[in-house]
Coordinates of C-alpha atoms in Angstrom, one line a residue:
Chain A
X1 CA 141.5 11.7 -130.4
X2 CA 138.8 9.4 -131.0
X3 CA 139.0 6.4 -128.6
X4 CA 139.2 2.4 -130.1
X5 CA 135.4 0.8 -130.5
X6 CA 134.0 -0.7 -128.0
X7 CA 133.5 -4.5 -128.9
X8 CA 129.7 -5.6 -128.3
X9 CA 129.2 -8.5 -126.0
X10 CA 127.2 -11.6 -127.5
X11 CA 124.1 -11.9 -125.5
X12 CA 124.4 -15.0 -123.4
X13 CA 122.0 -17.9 -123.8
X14 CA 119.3 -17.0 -121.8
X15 CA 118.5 -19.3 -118.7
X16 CA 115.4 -20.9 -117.9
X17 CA 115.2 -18.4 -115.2
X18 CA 115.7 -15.3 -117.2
X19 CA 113.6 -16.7 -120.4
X20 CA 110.2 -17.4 -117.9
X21 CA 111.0 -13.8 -116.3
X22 CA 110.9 -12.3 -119.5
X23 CA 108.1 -14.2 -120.3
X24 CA 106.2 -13.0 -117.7
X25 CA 106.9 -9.7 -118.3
X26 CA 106.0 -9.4 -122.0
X27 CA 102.9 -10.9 -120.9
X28 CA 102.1 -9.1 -117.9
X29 CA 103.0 -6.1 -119.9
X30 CA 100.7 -7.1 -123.3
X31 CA 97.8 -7.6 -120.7
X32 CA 98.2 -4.5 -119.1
X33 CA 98.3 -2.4 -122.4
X34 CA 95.1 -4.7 -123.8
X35 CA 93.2 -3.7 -120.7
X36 CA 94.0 -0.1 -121.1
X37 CA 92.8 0.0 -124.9
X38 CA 89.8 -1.9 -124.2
X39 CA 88.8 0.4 -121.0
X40 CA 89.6 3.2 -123.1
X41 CA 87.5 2.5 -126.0
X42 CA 84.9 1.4 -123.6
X43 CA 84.8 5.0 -121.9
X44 CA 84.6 6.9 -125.3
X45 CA 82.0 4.4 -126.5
X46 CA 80.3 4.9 -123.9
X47 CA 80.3 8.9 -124.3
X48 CA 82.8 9.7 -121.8
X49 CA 84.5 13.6 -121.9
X50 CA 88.5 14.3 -121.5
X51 CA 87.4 16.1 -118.3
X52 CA 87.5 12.6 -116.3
X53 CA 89.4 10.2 -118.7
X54 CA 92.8 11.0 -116.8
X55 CA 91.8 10.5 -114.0
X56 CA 89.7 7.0 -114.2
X57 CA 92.5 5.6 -116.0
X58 CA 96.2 7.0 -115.1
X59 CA 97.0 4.6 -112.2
X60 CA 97.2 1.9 -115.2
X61 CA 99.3 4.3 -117.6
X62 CA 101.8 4.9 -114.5
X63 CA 102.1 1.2 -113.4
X64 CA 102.9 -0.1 -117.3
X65 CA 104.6 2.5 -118.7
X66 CA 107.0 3.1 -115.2
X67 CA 107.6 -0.7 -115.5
X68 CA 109.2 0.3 -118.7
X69 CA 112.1 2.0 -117.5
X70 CA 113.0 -1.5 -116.3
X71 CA 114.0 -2.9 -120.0
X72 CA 116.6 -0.5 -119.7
X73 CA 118.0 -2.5 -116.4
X74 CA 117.4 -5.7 -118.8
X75 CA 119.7 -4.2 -121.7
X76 CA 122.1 -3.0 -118.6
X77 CA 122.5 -6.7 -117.4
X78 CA 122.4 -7.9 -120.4
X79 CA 119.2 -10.1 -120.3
X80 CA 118.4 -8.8 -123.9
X81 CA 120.7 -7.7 -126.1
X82 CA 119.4 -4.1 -126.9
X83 CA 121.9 -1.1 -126.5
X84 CA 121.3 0.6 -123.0
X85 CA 121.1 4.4 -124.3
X86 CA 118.6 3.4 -127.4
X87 CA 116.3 1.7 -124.5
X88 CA 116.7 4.7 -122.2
X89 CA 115.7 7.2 -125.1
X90 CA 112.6 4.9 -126.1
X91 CA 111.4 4.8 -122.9
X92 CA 112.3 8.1 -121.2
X93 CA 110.4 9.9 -123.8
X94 CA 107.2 8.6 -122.5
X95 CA 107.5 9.1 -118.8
X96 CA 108.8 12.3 -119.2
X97 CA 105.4 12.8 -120.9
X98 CA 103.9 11.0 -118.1
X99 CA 105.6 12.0 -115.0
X100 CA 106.5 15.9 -116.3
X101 CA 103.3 16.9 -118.1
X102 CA 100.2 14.5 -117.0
X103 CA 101.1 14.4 -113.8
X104 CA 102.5 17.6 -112.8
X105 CA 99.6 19.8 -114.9
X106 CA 96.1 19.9 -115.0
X107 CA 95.9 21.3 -118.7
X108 CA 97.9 18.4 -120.0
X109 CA 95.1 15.4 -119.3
X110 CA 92.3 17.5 -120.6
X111 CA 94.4 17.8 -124.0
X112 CA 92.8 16.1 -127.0
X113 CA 96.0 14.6 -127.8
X114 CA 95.8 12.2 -124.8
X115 CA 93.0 9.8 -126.1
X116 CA 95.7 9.5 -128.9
X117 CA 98.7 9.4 -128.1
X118 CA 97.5 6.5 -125.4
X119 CA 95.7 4.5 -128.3
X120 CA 98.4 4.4 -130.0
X121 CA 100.8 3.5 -127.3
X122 CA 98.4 0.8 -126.7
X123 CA 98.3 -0.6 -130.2
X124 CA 102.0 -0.2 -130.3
X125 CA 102.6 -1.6 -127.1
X126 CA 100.3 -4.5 -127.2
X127 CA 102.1 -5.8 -130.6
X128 CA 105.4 -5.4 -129.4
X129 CA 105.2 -7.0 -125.9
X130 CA 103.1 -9.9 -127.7
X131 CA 105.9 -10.1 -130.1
X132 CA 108.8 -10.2 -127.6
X133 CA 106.8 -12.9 -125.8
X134 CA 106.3 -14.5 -128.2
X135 CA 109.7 -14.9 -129.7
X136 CA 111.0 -16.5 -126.3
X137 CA 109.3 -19.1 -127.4
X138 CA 110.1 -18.9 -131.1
X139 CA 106.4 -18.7 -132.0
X140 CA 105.8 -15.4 -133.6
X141 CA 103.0 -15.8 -136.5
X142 CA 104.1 -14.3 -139.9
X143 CA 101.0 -11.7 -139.2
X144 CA 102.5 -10.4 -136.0
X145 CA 105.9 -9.5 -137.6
X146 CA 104.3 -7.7 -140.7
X147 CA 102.2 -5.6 -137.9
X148 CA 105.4 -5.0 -135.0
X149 CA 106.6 -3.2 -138.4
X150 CA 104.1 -2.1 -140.2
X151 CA 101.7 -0.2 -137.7
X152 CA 104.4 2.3 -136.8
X153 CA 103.9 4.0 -140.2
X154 CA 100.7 5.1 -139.3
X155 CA 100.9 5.2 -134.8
X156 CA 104.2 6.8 -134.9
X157 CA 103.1 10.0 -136.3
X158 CA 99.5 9.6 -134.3
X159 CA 101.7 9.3 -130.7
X160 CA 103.9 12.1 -131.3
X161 CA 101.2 14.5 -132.2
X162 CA 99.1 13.4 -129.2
X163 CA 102.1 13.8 -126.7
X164 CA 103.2 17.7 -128.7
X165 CA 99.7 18.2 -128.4
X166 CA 99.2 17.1 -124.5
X167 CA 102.6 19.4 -123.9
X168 CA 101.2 22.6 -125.4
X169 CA 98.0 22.4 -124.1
X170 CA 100.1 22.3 -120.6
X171 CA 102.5 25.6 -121.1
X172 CA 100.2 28.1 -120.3
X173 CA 99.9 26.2 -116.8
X174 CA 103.4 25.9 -116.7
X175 CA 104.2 29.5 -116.9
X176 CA 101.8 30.7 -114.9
X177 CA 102.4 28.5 -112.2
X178 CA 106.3 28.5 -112.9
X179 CA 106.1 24.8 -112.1
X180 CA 110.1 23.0 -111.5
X181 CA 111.0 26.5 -112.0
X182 CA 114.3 27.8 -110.6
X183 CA 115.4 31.1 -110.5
X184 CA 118.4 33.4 -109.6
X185 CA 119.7 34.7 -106.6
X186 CA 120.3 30.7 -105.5
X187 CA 123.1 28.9 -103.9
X188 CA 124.2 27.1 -106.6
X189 CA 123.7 30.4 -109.5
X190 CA 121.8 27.9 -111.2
X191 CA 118.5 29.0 -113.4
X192 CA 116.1 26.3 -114.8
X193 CA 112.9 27.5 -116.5
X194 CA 110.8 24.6 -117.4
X195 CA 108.5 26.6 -119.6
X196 CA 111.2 27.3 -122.0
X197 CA 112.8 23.7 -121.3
X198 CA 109.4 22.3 -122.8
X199 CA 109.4 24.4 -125.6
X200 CA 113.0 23.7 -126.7
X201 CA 112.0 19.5 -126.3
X202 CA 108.9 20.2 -128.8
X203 CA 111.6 21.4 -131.1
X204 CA 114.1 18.8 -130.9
X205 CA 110.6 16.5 -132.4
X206 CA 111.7 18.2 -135.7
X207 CA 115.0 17.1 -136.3
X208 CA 114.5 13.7 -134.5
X209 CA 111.1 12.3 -136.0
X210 CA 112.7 12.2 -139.2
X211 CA 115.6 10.2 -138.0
X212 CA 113.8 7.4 -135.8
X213 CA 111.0 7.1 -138.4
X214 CA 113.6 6.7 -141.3
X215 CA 115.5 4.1 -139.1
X216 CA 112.4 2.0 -138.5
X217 CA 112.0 2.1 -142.1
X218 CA 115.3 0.8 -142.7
X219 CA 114.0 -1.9 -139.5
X220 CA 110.9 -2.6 -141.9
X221 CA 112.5 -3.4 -145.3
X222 CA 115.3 -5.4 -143.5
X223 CA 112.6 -7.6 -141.3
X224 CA 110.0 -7.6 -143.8
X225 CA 112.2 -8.3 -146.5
X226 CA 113.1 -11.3 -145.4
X227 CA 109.5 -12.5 -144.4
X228 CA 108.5 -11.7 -148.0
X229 CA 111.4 -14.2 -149.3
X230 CA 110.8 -17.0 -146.9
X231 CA 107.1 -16.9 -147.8
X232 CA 108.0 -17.1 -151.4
Chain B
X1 CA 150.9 -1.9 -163.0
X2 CA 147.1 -1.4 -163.3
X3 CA 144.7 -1.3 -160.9
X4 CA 141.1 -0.5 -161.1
X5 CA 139.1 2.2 -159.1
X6 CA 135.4 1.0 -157.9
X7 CA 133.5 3.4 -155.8
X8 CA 131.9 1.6 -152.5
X9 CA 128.4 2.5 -153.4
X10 CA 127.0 0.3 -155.6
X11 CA 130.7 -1.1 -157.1
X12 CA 130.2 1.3 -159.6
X13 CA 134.1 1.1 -162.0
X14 CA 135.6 4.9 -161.6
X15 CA 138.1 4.3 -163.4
X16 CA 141.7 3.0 -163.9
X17 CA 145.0 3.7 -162.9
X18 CA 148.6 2.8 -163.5
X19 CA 151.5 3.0 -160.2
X20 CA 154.5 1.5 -159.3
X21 CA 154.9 -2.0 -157.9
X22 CA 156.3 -0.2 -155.1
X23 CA 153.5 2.4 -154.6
X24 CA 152.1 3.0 -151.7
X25 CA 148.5 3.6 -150.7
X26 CA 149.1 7.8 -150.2
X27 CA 151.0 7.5 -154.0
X28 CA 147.3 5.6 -155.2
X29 CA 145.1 8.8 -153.5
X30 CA 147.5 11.0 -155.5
X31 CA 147.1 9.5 -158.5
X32 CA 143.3 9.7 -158.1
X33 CA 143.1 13.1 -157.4
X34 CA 145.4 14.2 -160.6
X35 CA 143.7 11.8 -162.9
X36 CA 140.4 10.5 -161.8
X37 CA 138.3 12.9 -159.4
X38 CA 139.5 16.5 -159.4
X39 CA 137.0 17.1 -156.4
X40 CA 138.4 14.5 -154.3
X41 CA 142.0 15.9 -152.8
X42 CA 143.7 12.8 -151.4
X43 CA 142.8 13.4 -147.8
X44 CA 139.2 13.3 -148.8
X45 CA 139.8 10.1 -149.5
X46 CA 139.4 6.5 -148.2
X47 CA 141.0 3.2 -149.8
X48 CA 139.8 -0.1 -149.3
X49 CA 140.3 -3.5 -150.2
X50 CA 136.9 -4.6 -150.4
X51 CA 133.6 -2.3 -150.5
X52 CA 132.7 -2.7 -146.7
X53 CA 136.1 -3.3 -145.4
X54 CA 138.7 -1.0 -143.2
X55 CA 140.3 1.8 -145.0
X56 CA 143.7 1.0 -145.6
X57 CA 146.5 3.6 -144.0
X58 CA 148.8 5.6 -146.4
X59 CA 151.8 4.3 -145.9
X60 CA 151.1 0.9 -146.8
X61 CA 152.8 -0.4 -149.9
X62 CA 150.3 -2.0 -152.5
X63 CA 153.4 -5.2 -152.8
X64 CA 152.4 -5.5 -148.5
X65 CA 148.7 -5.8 -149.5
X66 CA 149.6 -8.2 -152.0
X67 CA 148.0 -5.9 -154.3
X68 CA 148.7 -7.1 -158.1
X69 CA 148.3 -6.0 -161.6
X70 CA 144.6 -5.7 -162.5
X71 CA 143.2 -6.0 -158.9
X72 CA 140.4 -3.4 -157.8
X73 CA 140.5 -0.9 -155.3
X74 CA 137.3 0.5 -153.5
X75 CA 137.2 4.5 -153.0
X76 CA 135.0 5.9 -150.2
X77 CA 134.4 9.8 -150.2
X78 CA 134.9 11.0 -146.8
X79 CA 133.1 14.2 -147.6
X80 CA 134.5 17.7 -147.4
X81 CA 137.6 18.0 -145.2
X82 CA 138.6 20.5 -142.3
X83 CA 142.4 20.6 -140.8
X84 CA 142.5 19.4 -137.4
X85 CA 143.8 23.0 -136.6
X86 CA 141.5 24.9 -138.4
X87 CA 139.1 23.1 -136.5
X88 CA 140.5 23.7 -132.8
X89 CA 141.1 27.5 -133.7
X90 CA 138.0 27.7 -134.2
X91 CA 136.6 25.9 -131.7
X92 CA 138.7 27.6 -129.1
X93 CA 138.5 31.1 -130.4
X94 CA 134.7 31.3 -130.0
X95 CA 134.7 30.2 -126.2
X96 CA 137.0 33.4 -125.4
X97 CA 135.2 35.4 -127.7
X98 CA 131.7 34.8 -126.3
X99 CA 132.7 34.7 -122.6
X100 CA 134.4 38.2 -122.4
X101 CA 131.6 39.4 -125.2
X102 CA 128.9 38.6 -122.4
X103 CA 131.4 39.7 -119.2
X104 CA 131.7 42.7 -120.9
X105 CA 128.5 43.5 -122.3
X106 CA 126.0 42.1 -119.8
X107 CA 123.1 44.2 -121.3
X108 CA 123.1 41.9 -124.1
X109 CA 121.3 39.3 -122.0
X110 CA 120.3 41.1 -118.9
X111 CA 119.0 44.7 -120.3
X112 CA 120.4 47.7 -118.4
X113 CA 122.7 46.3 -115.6
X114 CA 123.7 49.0 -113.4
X115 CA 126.2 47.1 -111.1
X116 CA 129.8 46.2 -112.2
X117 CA 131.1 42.5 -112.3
X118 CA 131.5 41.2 -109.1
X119 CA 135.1 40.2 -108.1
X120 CA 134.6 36.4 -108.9
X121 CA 132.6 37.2 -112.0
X122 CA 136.4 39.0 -113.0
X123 CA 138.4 36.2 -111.4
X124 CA 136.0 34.0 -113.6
X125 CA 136.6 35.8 -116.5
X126 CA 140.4 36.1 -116.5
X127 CA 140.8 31.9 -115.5
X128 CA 138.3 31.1 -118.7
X129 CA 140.7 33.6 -121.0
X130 CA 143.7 32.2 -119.6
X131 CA 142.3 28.8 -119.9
X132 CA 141.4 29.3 -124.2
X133 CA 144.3 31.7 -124.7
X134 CA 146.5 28.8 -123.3
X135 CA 144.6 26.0 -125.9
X136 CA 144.6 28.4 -128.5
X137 CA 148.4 29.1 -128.5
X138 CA 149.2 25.3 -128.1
X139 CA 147.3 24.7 -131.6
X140 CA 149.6 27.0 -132.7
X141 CA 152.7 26.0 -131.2
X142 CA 152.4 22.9 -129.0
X143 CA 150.2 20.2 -130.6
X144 CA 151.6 18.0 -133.5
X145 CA 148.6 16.1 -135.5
X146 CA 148.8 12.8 -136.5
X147 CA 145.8 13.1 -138.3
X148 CA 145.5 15.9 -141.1
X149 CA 141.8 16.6 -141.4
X150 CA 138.4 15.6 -140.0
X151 CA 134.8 15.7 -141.8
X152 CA 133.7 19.5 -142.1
X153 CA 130.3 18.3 -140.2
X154 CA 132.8 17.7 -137.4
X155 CA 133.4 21.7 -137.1
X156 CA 129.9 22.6 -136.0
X157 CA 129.7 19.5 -133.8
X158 CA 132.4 20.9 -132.0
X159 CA 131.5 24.5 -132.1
X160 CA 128.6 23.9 -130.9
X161 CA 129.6 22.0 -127.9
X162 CA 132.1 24.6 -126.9
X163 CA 130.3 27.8 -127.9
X164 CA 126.8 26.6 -126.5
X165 CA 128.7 25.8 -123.3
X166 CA 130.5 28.9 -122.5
X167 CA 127.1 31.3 -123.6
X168 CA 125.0 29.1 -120.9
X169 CA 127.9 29.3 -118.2
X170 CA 128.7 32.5 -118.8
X171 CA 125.2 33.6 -118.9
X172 CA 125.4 32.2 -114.9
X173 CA 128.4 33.9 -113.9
X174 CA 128.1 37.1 -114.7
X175 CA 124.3 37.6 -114.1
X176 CA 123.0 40.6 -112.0
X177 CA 121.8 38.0 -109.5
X178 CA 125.1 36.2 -109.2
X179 CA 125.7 34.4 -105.4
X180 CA 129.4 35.2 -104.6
X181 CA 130.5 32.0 -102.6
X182 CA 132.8 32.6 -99.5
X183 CA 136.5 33.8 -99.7
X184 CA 137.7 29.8 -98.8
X185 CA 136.0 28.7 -102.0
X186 CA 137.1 31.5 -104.5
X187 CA 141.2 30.8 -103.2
X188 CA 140.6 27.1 -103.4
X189 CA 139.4 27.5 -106.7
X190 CA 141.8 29.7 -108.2
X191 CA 145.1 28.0 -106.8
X192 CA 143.6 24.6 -107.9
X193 CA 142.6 25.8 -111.4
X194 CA 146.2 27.4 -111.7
X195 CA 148.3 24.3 -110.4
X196 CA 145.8 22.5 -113.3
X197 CA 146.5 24.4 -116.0
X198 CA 150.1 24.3 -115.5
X199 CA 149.6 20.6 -115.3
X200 CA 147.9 20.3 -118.2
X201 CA 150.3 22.3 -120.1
X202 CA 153.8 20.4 -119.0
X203 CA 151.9 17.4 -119.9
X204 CA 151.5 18.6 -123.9
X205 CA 154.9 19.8 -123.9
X206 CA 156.0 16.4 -122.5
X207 CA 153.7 14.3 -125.0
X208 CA 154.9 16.9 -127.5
X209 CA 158.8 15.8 -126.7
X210 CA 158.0 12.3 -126.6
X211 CA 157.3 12.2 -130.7
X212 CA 160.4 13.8 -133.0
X213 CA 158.8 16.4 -135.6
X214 CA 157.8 14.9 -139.1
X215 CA 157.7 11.4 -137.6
X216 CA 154.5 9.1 -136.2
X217 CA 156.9 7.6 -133.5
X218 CA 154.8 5.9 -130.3
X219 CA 156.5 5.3 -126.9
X220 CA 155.4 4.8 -123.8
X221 CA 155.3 8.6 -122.0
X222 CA 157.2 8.5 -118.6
X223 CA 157.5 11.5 -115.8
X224 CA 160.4 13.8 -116.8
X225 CA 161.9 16.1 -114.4
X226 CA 158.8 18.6 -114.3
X227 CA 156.9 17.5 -110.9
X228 CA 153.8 18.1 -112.7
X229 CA 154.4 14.8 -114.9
X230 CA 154.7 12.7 -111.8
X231 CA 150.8 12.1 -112.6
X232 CA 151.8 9.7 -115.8
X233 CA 152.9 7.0 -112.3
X234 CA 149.2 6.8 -112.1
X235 CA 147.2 7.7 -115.2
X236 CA 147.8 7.3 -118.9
X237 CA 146.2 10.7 -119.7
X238 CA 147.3 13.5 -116.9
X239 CA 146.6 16.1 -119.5
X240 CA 142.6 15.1 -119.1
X241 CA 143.0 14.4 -115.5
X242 CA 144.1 18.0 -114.8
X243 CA 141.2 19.3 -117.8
X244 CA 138.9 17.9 -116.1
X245 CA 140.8 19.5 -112.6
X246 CA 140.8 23.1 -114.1
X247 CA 136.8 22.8 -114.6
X248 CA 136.7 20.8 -111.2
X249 CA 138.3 24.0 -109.5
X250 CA 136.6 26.6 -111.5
X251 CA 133.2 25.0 -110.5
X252 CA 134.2 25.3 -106.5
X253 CA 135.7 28.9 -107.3
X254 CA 132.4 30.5 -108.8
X255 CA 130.1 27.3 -107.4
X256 CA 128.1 27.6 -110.3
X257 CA 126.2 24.4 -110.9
X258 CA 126.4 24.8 -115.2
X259 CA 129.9 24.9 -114.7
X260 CA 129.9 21.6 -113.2
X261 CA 127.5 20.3 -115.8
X262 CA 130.4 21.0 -118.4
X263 CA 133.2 19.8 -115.7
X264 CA 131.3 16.3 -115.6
X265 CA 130.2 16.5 -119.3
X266 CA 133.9 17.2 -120.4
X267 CA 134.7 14.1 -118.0
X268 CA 132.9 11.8 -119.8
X269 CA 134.2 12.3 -122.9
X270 CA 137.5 12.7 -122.1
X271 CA 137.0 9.2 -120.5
X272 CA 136.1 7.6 -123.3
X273 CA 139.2 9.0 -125.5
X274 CA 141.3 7.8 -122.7
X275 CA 140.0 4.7 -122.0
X276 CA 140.8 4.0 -125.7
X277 CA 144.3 5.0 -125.4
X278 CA 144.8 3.0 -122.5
X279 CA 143.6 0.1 -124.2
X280 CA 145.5 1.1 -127.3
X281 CA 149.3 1.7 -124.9
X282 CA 148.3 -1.2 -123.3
X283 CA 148.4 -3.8 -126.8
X284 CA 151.2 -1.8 -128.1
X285 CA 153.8 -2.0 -125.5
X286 CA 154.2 -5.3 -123.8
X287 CA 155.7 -4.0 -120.6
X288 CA 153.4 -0.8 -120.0
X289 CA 153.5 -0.2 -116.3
X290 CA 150.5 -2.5 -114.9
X291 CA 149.4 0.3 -111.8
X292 CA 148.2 2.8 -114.1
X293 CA 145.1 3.8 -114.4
X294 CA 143.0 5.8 -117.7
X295 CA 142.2 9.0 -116.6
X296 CA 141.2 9.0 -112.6
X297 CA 144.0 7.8 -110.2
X298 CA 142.8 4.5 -108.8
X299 CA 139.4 4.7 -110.1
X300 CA 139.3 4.5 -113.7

């Protein structure tokens, strides 16, 4: 039944073209998650409260993490050559987060686990877009490949409780206001209750934390592995 | 001849064995399983030539490999094994089970209902029964399986799928609260899903024909006299074509939008497995007829 494998393409040598557009947007993106960490850490510094950090600051967590979705349209034409459904999980995660629980609710922004799940998108972000730029131009220092996969250890698990944390303080809302909520008698006989739809995606976090942080892992040893070797 | 057994992990030496010079890869599992590894039954079993190479089928002969005296053999454990049957009894069975458990217990999900099923929630009920009671009797009796077994972990994947499916479609359809659609819809529906399923079951009994029992014979399948195989003129896989037809037609007869979430969930994947064996006819048989198409007439 099961169908022949699909052979993988070889990414094409990038042209001049595509190369400085990537550049740009590695850069553009690295700048854009620098400024939010250092506004950020500015506000808290500075003694600001969760009841106005949203909204100072989401404008430039739409913007960057929105122009995400297009790295999936890069692995979809081929300008890089990650797989188009890894890209598409990576990055739908987060703007679910951002476009189905800080935007739609009040509750969710006030949560304690924005501050951190946003620091350590930032951190994350900031290393990996300086790494990607970087690399177009075969200039990565040894120090930014040990952190692109080394920092995860410690932001991975920091991110995931700040977003779990940002969508339960956002399900009493949710129920209450039965937000993207639909109900029976329809046209279509179709029910959708988002309240229990959240609740079942905080549960799939269990089985697939595990699995993406044991992957990376795997990521680490084979990346830094080698950088340990060539050192040597 | 001798020939020594390596596991893949780790090269680690199993042990040795002794075979014909005319042996052939099935005879090597055998002699495994009665001499080496009681736990692993041959069809648990993959052969390779080297640790992280392609398993080597069973009815290759160790003298076509150029296998000779002393050489090593890797062994991969595939992990506990299911028949292919077992599996789509089981898979089948619990669709049928769980739709008419729900159609004919709705207080299960809803609490007290007070109103009977509604004609299309029957009509709905009777196509899904017909549809599971027509797989299930073609495992029995239809489908020959070129494949013995699959990985046990296979079982729930499947299970799941189809169990999950039917409780969250029939949960629709038979709700309190269900929208009957207009009369137009509901006969569309129900003539559409019936010309499909017909379809769908002259194309197994074709494909059946096409391969004589015991053998693994391939040819190219061709419309017989049944008008129903005059699909194979444009697709390689009618029998998915009219699947994905039957779950086409049910959607418009109950116009239930989960419905057509597993209509164009079923699509996918039968698209996949057909693009492969369109691919697959395609480098087997030189002359295979150039207009056809995988799955969709014209399309894809």
């Amino acid at each position: 039944m099961s169908a022949g494998s699909v052979k993988k393409s070889k990414p094409t040598e990038l042209s001049f073209l595509g190369k400085s557009y990537l550049l740009a947007y590695n850069g553009i993106q690295t700048l854009g998650w620098l400024y939010l960490l250092v506004w950020s850490t500015a506000y808290f510094l500075d003694r600001g409260t969760l009841d106005s950090y949203w909204n100072e600051m989401k404008w430039v967590v739409i913007i960057f993490q929105n122009a995400a979705l297009l790295e999936v349209f890069h692995a979809a034409i081929r300008l890089v050559p990650s797989s188009v459904f890894v890209v598409l999980m990576q990055v739908y995660s987060r703007v679910f987060l951002v476009g189905g629980v800080l935007l739609a609710t009040e509750s969710g922004p006030v949560s304690p686990g924005l501050p951190l799940c946003l620091f350590a998108w930032s951190v994350t972000e900031i290393i990996r877009y300086a790494y990607y730029a970087l690399n177009l131009v075969k200039a990565v220092p040894q120090q930014l490949t040990f952190l692109r996969y080394s920092t995860f250890l410690i932001l991975y698990p920091l991110g995931i409780t700040g977003e779990l944390l940002c969508m339960y303080h956002s399900l009493d809302e949710i129920a209450e206001k039965q937000l993207f909520t639909v109900s029976m008698p329809n046209k279509w006989n179709f029910i959708f209750n988002y309240y229990y739809f959240l609740i079942f995606y905080m549960l799939l976090y269990i089985p697939f934390f595990p699995y993406l942080y044991g992957h990376m892992l795997k990521q680490r040893s084979k990346m830094l592995g080698g950088l340990s070797k060539k050192s040597a | 001849m001798e020939i020594e057994i390596l596991s893949v992990s780790g090269s680690k030496p199993i042990g040795k064995i002794r075979v014909n010079e005319d042996a052939t890869i099935k005879n090597v599992k055998d002699k495994i399983y009665q001499n080496l590894k009681k736990s692993l039954y041959p069809d648990r079993q993959s052969i390779k030539l080297e640790a992280k190479g392609r398993s080597l089928k069973d009815e290759s002969t160790l003298k076509s490999l150029n296998i000779d005296d002393g050489a090593k053999l890797y062994l991969q454990d595939l992990g506990p094994q299911v028949s292919w049957r077992n599996v789509f009894l089981a898979e089948y069975a619990g669709p049928l089970f769980v739709y008419l458990w729900v159609y004919q217990r709705p207080w299960i999900l809803y609490g007290d209902v007070t109103t009977p099923p509604g004609t299309v929630a029957s009509l709905a009920a009777a196509c899904w029964s017909v549809h599971y009671g027509k797989r299930l009797l073609e495992t029995l009796f239809v489908h020959r399986f070129s494949h013995g077994t699959m990985p046990l972990r296979n079982l729930f994947k499947n299970c799941s799928y189809y169990w999950l499916f039917t409780l969250y479609i029939a949960y629709h359809v038979n709700h309190p609260l269900f929208t009957e659609p207009c009369c137009a819809s509901v006969y569309i529906g129900l003539a559409g899903f019936a010309i499909c399923e017909l379809g769908n079951l002259s194309i197994h009994i074709l494909l059946k024909n096409l391969r004589p029992p015991g053998t693994k014979v391939r040819r190219i399948p061709v419309p017989d006299g049944n008008p129903f195989s005059q699909l194979f003129n444009f697709v390689s896989c009618p029998n998915y074509t009219y699947e994905f037809g039957s779950w086409l037609f049910f959607t418009v007869m109950t116009k239930c939008a989960p419905a057509g979430i597993f209509a164009v969930v079923g699509l996918y994947q039968m698209s996949v497995w057909a693009l492969g064996k369109h691919r697959n006819y395609k480098k087997e048989f030189p002359d295979y007829p150039k207009g056809r198409k995988a799955i969709l007439p014209f399309i894809l």
